[in-house]
Tab-separated table of C-alpha atoms in Angstrom:
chain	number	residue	atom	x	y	z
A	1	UNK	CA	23.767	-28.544	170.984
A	2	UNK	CA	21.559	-26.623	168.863
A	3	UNK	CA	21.111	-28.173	165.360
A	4	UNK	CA	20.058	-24.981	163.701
A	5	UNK	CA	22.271	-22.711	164.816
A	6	UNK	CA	24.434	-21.252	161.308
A	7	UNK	CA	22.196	-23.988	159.110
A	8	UNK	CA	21.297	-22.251	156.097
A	9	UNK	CA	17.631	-23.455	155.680
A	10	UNK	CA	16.118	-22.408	152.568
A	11	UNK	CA	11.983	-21.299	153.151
A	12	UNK	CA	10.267	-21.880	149.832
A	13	UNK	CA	6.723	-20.237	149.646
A	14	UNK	CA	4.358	-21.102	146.865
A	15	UNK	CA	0.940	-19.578	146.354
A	16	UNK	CA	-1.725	-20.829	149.231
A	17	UNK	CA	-3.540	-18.550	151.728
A	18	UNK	CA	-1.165	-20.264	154.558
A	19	UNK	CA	1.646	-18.208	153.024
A	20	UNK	CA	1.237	-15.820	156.056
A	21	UNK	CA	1.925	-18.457	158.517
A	22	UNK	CA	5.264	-19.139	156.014
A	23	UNK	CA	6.456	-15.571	157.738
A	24	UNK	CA	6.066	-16.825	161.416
A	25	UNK	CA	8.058	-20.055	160.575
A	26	UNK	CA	11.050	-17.963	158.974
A	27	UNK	CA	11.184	-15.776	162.065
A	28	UNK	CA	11.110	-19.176	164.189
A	29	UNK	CA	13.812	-20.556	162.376
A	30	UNK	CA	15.661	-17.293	162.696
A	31	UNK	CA	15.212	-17.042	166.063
A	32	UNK	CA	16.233	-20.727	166.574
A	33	UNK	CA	20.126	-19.380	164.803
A	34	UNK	CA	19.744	-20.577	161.372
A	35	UNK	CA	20.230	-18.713	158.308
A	36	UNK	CA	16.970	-18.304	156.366
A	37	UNK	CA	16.943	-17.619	152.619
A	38	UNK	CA	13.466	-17.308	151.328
A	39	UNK	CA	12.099	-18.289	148.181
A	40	UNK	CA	8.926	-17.356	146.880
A	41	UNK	CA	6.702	-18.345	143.830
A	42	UNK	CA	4.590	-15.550	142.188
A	43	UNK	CA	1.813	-16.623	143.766
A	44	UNK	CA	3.055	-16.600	146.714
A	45	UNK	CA	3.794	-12.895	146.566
A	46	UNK	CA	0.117	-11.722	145.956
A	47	UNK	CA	-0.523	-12.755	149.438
A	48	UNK	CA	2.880	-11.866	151.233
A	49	UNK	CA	5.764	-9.608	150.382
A	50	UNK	CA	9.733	-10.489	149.812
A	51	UNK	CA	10.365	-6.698	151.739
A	52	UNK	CA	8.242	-9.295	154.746
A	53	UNK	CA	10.636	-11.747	155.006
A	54	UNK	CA	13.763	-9.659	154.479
A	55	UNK	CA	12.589	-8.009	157.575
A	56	UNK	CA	12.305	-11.242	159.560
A	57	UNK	CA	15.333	-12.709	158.492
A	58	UNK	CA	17.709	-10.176	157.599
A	59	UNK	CA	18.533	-11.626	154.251
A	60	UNK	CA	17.362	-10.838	150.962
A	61	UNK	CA	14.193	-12.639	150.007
A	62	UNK	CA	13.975	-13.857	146.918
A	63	UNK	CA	11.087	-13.629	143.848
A	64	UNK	CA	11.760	-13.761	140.176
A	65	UNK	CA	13.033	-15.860	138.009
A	66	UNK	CA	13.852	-12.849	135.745
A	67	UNK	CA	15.819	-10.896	138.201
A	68	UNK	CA	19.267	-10.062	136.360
A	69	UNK	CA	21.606	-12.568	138.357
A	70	UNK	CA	18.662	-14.763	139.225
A	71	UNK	CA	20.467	-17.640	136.926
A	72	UNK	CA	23.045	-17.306	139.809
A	73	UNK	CA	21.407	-17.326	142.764
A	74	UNK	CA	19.328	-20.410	141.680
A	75	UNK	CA	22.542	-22.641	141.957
A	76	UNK	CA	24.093	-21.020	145.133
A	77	UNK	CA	20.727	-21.353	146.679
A	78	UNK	CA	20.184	-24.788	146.176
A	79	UNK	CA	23.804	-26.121	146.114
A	80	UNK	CA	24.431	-24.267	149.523
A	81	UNK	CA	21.841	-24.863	151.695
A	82	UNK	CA	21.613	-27.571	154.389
A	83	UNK	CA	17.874	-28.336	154.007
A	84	UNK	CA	15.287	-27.043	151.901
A	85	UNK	CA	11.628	-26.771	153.114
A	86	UNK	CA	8.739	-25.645	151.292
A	87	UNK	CA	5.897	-23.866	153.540
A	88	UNK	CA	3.439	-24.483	152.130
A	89	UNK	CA	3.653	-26.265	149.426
A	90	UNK	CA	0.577	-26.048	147.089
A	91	UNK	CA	-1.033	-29.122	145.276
A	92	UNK	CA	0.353	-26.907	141.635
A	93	UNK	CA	3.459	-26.646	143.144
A	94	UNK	CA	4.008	-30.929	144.422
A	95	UNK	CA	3.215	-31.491	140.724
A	96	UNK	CA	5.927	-28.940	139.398
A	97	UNK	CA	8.221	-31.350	141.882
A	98	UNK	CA	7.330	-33.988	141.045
A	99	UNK	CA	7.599	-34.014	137.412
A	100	UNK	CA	11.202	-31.639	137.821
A	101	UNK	CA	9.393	-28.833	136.004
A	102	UNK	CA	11.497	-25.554	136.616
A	103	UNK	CA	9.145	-22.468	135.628
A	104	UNK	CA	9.795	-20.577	138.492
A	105	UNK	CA	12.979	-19.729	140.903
A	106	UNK	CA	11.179	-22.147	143.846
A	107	UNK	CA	11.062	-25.019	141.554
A	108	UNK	CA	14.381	-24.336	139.716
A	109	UNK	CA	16.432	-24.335	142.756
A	110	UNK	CA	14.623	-27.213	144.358
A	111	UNK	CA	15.727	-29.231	141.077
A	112	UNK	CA	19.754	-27.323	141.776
A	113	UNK	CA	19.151	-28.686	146.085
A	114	UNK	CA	21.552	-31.317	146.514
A	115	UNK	CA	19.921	-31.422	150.887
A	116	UNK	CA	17.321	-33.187	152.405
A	117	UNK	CA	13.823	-31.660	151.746
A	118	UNK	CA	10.898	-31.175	153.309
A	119	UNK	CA	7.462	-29.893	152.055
A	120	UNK	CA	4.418	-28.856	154.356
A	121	UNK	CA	1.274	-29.913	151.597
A	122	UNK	CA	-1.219	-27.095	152.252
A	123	UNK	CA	-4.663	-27.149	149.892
A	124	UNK	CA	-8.655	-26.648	150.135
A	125	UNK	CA	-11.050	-29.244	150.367
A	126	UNK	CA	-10.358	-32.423	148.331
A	127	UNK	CA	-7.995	-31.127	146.639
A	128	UNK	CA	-4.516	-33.371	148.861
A	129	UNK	CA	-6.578	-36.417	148.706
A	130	UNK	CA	-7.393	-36.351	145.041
A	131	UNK	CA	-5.241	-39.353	143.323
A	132	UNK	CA	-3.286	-37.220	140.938
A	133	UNK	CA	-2.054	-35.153	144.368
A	134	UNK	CA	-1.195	-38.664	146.047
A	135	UNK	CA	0.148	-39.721	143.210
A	136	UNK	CA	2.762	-36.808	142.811
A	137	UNK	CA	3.365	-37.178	146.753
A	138	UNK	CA	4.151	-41.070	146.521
A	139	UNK	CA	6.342	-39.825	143.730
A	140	UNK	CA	8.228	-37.293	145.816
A	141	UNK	CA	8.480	-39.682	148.795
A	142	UNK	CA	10.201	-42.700	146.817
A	143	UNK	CA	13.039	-39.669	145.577
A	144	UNK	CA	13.084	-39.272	149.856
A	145	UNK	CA	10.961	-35.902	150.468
A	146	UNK	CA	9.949	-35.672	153.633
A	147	UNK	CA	6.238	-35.140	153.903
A	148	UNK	CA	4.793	-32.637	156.825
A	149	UNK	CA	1.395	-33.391	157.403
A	150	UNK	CA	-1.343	-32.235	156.538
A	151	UNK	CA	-4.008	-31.296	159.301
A	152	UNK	CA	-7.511	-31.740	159.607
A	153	UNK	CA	-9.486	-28.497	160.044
A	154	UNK	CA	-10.934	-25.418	158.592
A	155	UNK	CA	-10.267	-24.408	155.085
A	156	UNK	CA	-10.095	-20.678	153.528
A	157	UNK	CA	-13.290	-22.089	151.585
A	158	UNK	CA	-15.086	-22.470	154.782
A	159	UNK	CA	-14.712	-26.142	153.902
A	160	UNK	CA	-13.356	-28.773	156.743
A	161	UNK	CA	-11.093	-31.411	155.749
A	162	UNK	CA	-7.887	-32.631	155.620
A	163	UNK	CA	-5.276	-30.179	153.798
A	164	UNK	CA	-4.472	-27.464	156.371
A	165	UNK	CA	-0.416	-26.771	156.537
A	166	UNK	CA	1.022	-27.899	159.918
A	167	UNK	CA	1.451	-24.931	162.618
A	168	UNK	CA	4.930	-22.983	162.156
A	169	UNK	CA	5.867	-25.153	165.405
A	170	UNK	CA	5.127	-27.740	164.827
A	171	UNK	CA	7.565	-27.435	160.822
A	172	UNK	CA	10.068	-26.444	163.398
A	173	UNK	CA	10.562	-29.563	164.996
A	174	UNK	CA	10.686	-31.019	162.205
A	175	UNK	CA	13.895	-29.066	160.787
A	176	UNK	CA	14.853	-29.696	163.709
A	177	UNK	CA	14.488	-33.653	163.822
A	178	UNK	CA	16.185	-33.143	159.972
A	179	UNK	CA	19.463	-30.998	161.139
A	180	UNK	CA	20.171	-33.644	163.945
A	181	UNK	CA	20.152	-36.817	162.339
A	182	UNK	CA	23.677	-37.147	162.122
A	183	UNK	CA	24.436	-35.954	165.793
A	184	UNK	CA	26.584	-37.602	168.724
A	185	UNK	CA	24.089	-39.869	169.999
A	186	UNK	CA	22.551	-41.136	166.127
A	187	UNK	CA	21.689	-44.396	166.565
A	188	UNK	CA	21.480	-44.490	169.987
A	189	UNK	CA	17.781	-45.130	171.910
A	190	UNK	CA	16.790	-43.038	174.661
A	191	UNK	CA	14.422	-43.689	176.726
A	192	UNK	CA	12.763	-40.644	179.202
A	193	UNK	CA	9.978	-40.301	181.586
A	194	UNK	CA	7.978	-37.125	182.357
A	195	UNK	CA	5.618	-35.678	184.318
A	196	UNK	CA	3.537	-37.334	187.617
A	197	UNK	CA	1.564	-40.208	187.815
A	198	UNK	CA	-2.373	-40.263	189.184
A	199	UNK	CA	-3.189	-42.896	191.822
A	200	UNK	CA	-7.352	-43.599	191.927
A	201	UNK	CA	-9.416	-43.277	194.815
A	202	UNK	CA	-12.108	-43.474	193.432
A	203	UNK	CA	-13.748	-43.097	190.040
A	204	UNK	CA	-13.336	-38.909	190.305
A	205	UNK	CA	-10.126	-38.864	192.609
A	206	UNK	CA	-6.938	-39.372	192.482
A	207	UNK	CA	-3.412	-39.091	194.505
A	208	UNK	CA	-1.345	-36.878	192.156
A	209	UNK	CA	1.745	-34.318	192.697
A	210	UNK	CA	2.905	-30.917	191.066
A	211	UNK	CA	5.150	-32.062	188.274
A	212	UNK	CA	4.217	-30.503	184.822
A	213	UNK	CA	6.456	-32.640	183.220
A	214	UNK	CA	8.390	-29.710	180.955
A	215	UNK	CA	11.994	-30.742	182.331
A	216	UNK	CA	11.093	-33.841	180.914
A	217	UNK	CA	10.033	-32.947	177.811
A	218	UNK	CA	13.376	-30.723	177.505
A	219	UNK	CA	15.208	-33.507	178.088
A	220	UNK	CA	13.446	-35.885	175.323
A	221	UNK	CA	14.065	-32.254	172.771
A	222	UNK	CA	17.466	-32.347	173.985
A	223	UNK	CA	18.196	-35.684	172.842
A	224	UNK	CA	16.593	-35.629	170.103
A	225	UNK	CA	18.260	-32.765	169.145
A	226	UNK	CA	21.613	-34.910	169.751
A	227	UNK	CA	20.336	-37.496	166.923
A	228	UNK	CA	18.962	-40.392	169.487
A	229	UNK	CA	15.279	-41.955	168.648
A	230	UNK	CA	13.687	-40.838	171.826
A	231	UNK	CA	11.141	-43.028	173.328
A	232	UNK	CA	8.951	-40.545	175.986
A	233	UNK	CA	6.629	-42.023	178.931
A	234	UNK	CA	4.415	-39.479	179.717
A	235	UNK	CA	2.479	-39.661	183.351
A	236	UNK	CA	-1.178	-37.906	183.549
A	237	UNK	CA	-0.552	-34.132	184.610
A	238	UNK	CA	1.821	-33.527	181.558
A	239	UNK	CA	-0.771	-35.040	179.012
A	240	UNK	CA	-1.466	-31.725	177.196
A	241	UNK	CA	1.928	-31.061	176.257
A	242	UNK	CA	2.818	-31.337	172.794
A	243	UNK	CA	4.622	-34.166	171.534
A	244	UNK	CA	8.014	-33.436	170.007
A	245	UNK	CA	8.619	-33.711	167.005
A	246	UNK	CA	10.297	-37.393	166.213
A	247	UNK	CA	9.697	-38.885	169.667
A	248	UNK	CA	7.474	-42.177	170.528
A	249	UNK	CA	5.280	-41.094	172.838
A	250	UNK	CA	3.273	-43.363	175.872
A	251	UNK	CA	0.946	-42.155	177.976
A	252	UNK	CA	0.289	-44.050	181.296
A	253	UNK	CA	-1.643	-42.891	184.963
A	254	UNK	CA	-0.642	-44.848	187.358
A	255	UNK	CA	2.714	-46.277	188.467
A	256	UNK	CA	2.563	-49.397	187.652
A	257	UNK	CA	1.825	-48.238	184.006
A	258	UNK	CA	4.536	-45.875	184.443
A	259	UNK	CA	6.657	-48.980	185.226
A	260	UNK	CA	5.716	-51.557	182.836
A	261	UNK	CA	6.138	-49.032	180.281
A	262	UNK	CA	9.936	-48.086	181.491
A	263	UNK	CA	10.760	-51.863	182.227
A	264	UNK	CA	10.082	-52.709	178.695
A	265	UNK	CA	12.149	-49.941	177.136
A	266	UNK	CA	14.889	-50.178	179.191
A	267	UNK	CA	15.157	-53.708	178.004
A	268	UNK	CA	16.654	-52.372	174.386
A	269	UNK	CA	17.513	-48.753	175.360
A	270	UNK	CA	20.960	-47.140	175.427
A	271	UNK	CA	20.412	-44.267	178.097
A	272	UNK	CA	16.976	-44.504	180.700
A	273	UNK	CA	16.144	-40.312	182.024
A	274	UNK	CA	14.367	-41.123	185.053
A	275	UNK	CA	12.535	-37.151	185.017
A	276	UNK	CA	9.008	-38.092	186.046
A	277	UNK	CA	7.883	-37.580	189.563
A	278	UNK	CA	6.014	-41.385	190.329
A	279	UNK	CA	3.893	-41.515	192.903
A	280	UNK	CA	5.695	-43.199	196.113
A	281	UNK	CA	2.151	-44.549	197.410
A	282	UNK	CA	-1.189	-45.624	196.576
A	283	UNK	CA	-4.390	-46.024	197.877
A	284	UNK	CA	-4.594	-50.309	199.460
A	285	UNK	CA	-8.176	-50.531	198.121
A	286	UNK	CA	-10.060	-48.227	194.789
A	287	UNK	CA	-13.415	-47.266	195.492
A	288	UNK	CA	-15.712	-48.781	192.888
A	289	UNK	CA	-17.948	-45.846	193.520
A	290	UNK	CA	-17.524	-42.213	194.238
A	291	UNK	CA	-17.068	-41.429	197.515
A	292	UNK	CA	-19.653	-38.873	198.837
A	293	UNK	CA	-19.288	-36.207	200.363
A	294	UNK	CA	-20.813	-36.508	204.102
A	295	UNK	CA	-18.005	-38.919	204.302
A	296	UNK	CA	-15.022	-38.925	205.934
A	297	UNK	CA	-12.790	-41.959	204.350
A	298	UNK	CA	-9.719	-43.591	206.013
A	299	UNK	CA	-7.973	-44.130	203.623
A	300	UNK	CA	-5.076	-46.513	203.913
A	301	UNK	CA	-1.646	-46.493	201.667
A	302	UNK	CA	0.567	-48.907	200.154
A	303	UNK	CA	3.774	-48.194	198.418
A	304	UNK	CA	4.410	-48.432	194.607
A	305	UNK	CA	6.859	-49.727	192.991
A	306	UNK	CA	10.475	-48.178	193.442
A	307	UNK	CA	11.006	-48.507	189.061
A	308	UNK	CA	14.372	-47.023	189.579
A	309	UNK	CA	15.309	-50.214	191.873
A	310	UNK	CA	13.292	-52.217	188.926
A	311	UNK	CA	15.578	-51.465	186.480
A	312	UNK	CA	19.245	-51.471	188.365
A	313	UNK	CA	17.861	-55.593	188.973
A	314	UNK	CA	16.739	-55.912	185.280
A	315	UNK	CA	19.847	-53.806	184.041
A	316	UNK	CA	21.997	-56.702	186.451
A	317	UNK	CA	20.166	-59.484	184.382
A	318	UNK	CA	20.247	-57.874	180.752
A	319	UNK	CA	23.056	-55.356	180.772
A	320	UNK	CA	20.809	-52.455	179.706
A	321	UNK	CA	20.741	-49.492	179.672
A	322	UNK	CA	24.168	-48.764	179.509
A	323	UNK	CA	23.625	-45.198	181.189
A	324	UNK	CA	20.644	-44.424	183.406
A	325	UNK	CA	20.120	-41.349	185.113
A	326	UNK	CA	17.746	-40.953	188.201
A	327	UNK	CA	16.327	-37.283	189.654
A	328	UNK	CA	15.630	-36.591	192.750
A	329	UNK	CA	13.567	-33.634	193.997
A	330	UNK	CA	14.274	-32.578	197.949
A	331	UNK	CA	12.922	-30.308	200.327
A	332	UNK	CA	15.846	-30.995	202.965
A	333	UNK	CA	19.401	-32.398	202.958
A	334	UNK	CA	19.273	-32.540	199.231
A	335	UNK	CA	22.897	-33.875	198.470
A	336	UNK	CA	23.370	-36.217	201.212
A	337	UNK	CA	19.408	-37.768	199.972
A	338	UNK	CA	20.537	-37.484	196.374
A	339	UNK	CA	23.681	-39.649	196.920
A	340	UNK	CA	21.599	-41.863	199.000
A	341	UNK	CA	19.696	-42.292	196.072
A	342	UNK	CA	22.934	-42.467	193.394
A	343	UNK	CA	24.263	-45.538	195.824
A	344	UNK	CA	21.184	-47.281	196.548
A	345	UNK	CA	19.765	-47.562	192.925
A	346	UNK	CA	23.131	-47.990	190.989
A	347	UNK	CA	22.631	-44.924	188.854
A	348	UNK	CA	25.391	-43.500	186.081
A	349	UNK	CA	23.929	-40.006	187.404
A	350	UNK	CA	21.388	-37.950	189.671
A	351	UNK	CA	19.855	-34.676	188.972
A	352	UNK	CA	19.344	-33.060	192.629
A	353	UNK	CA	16.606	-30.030	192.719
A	354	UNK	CA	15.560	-28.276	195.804
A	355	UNK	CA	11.776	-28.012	195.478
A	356	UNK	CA	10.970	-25.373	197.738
A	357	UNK	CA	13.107	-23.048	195.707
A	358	UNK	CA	10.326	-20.554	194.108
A	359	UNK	CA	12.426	-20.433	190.714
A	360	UNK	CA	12.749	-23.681	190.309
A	361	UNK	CA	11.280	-27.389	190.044
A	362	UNK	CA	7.524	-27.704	189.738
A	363	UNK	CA	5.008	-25.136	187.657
A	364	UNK	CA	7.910	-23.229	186.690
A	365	UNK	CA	9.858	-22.966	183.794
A	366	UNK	CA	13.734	-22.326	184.698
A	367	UNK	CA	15.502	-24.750	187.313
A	368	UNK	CA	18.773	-24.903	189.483
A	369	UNK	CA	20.125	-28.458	189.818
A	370	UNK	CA	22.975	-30.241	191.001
A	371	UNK	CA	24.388	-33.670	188.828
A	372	UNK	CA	26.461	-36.112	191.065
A	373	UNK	CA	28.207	-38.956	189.687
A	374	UNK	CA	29.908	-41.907	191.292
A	375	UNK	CA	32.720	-41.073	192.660
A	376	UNK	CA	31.936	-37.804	194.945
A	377	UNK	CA	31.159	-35.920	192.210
A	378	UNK	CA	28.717	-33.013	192.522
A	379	UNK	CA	28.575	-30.301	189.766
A	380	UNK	CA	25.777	-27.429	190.980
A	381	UNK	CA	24.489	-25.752	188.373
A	382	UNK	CA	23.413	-22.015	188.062
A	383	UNK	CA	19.836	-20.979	187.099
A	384	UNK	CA	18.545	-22.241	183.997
A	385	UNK	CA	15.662	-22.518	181.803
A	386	UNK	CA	15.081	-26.250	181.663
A	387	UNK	CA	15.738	-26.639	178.092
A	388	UNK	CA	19.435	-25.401	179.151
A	389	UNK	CA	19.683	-27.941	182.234
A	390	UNK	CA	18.054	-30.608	179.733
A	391	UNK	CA	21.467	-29.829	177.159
A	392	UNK	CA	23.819	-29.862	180.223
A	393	UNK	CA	22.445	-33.273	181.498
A	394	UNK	CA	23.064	-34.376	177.476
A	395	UNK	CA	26.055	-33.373	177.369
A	396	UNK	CA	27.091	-35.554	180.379
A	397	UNK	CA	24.886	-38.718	179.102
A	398	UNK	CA	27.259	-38.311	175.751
A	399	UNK	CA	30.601	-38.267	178.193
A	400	UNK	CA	29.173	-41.404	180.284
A	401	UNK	CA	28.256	-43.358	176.860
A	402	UNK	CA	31.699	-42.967	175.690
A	403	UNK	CA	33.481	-44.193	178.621
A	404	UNK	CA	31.494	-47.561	178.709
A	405	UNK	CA	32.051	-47.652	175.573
A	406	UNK	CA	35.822	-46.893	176.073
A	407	UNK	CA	36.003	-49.236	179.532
């Protein structure tokens, strides 16, 4: 499932400051199982080396124009790689692309690329929003380059602005988002929720729970990484995670938000993930003021809303989603309360975790589930990291799509 693994990407470098962070990126993308040629203008190699690369990808890096087969390895460059990205891409070198000048071995073989590219702008103050720079990026963007960014932030001048190149991961997900777009769940939606919700109190406190939400943000990675558009709900106490890259992301506290938000995606969506832990009550009455200390409150609960009963009714009405998969996070009689849960809410599949397991569920970052599917079906699975439980819960959403499909 993972759409770099044996990509040859090919890293163009030209001549910024941010060159250095070019070297963490190839070792990412390395790392990640694709096959890294790197490209490098002669500016970029006053501030890093081709030996530098070569020793984070273990392939030859590659400089001059003038080297003796370098007419050569223009052509197989370009004409053999999956996707070309140039990190970072000075304001010189967006002109050079933009006009198909080919005075260097960067520029020739992006003119010889016949793959999707993608260029990280990366310039000092002024310089990306001068009109002649926009002018050469509208210009690459109508021939269907991919623009990265820029950030906002500190310059090498000591200037702050807008013109810093995007963080190495941050470029990643972005291959990434590129090498899937033609994978087995393209132009399907997916809809997944993540993290816990916060129920008020007061003004300062809330009713909240231990999810950090990373299993599901693996799970919105892992399905983007299968081609789907990926629509994310994100409850409060996974706010800070990063977005990834190529998802819609909604942030909500409570659970009602939580629900309005999943109601109206499930509407049009193909496949609802069901990963974030909602609050199952909330306070009857919110404090307009804070509650002080020398008191003692009684507080009376009310229950949410169940969403995952919310949606098998609206799913009854509308026919959507096709596939929805709920999770359901135990401290005792785990399977017989997960296939309560399978039956009762009219799920395609449930993800069972035993939460007092110290390697797994909450604040941690592996997990051992089990997926039952109508039918009796129960499939444990060994210890993972959650981005591996998030591919194995794919890769059953992909067999479940195809047999409604096929009934």
């Amino acid at each position: 499932m993972n759409p770099l693994q044996g990509k040859r990407i090919v890293l163009g470098v030209s001549g910024s400051i941010a060159a250095y962070k070019a070297a963490d990126l190839a070792s990412k993308l390395t790392q990640a199982g694709a096959l890294v040629d790197v490209v490098l203008s002669d500016g970029a190699e006053r501030f890093v080396t081709p030996l530098t690369f070569a020793s984070l990808t273990g392939r030859k890096a590659h400089a001059s124009l003038w080297d003796s087969d370098a007419h050569v390895v223009h052509v197989g460059l370009g004409e053999g790689a999956d996707l070309l990205v140039i990190a970072p891409c000075t304001a010189n070198t967006l002109a050079k692309l933009a006009t198909g000048q080919a005075d260097n071995l960067l520029t020739l073989t992006a003119l010889t690329a016949r793959c999707p590219v993608l260029v990280a702008p990366a310039m000092d103050g002024g310089m990306f929003e001068h009109p002649a720079t926009q002018a050469n990026l509208e210009t690459l963007r109508r021939r269907g380059v991919q623009v990265l960014g820029p950030a906002q932030g500190r310059m090498a001048s000591g200037l702050t602005g807008l013109g810093r190149m995007l963080e190495p991961g941050e470029i990643l997900g972005h291959v990434r988002l590129a090498s899937s777009r033609n994978g087995p769940l393209a132009g399907k939606h997916v809809a997944v929720s993540a993290g816990g919700t916060q129920e008020p109190l007061d003004p300062v406190r809330y009713i909240t729970n231990r999810s950090s939400g990373k299993q599901g943000f693996a799970l919105a990675q892992a399905a983007l990484d299968l081609g789907a558009r990926v629509s994310l709900v994100v409850g409060a106490t996974a706010a800070a995670l990063p977005t990834p890259a190529g998802a819609e992301r909604t942030d909500v506290d409570t659970a009602a938000q939580m629900a309005e938000a999943v109601l109206e995606l499930s509407r049009t969506a193909d496949v609802l993930i069901m990963a974030a832990a909602v609050a199952d009550f909330r306070p009857r009455q919110v404090q307009a003021h804070k509650i002080k200390k020398g008191a003692l409150p009684q507080v009376e609960l009310e229950h949410t809303q169940d969403i995952l009963l919310a949606v098998a009714e609206q799913r009854r009405r509308v026919g959507r989603p096709a596939v929805v998969v709920g999770f359901a996070a135990e401290s005792e009689k785990l399977l017989e309360n997960a296939q309560d849960k399978l039956e009762r809410k009219n799920l395609s599949m449930i993800v069972a975790n035993d939460i007092s397991a110290r390697d797994a569920g909450f604040a941690v970052d592996t997990n051992r589930v089990s997926l039952l599917l109508p039918g009796g079906l129960v499939e444990p699975l060994p210890l993972m990291t959650k981005s591996e439980v998030a591919e194995a819960i794919l890769a059953r959403v992909v067999g479940l799509l195809a047999e409604v499909a096929g009934s």
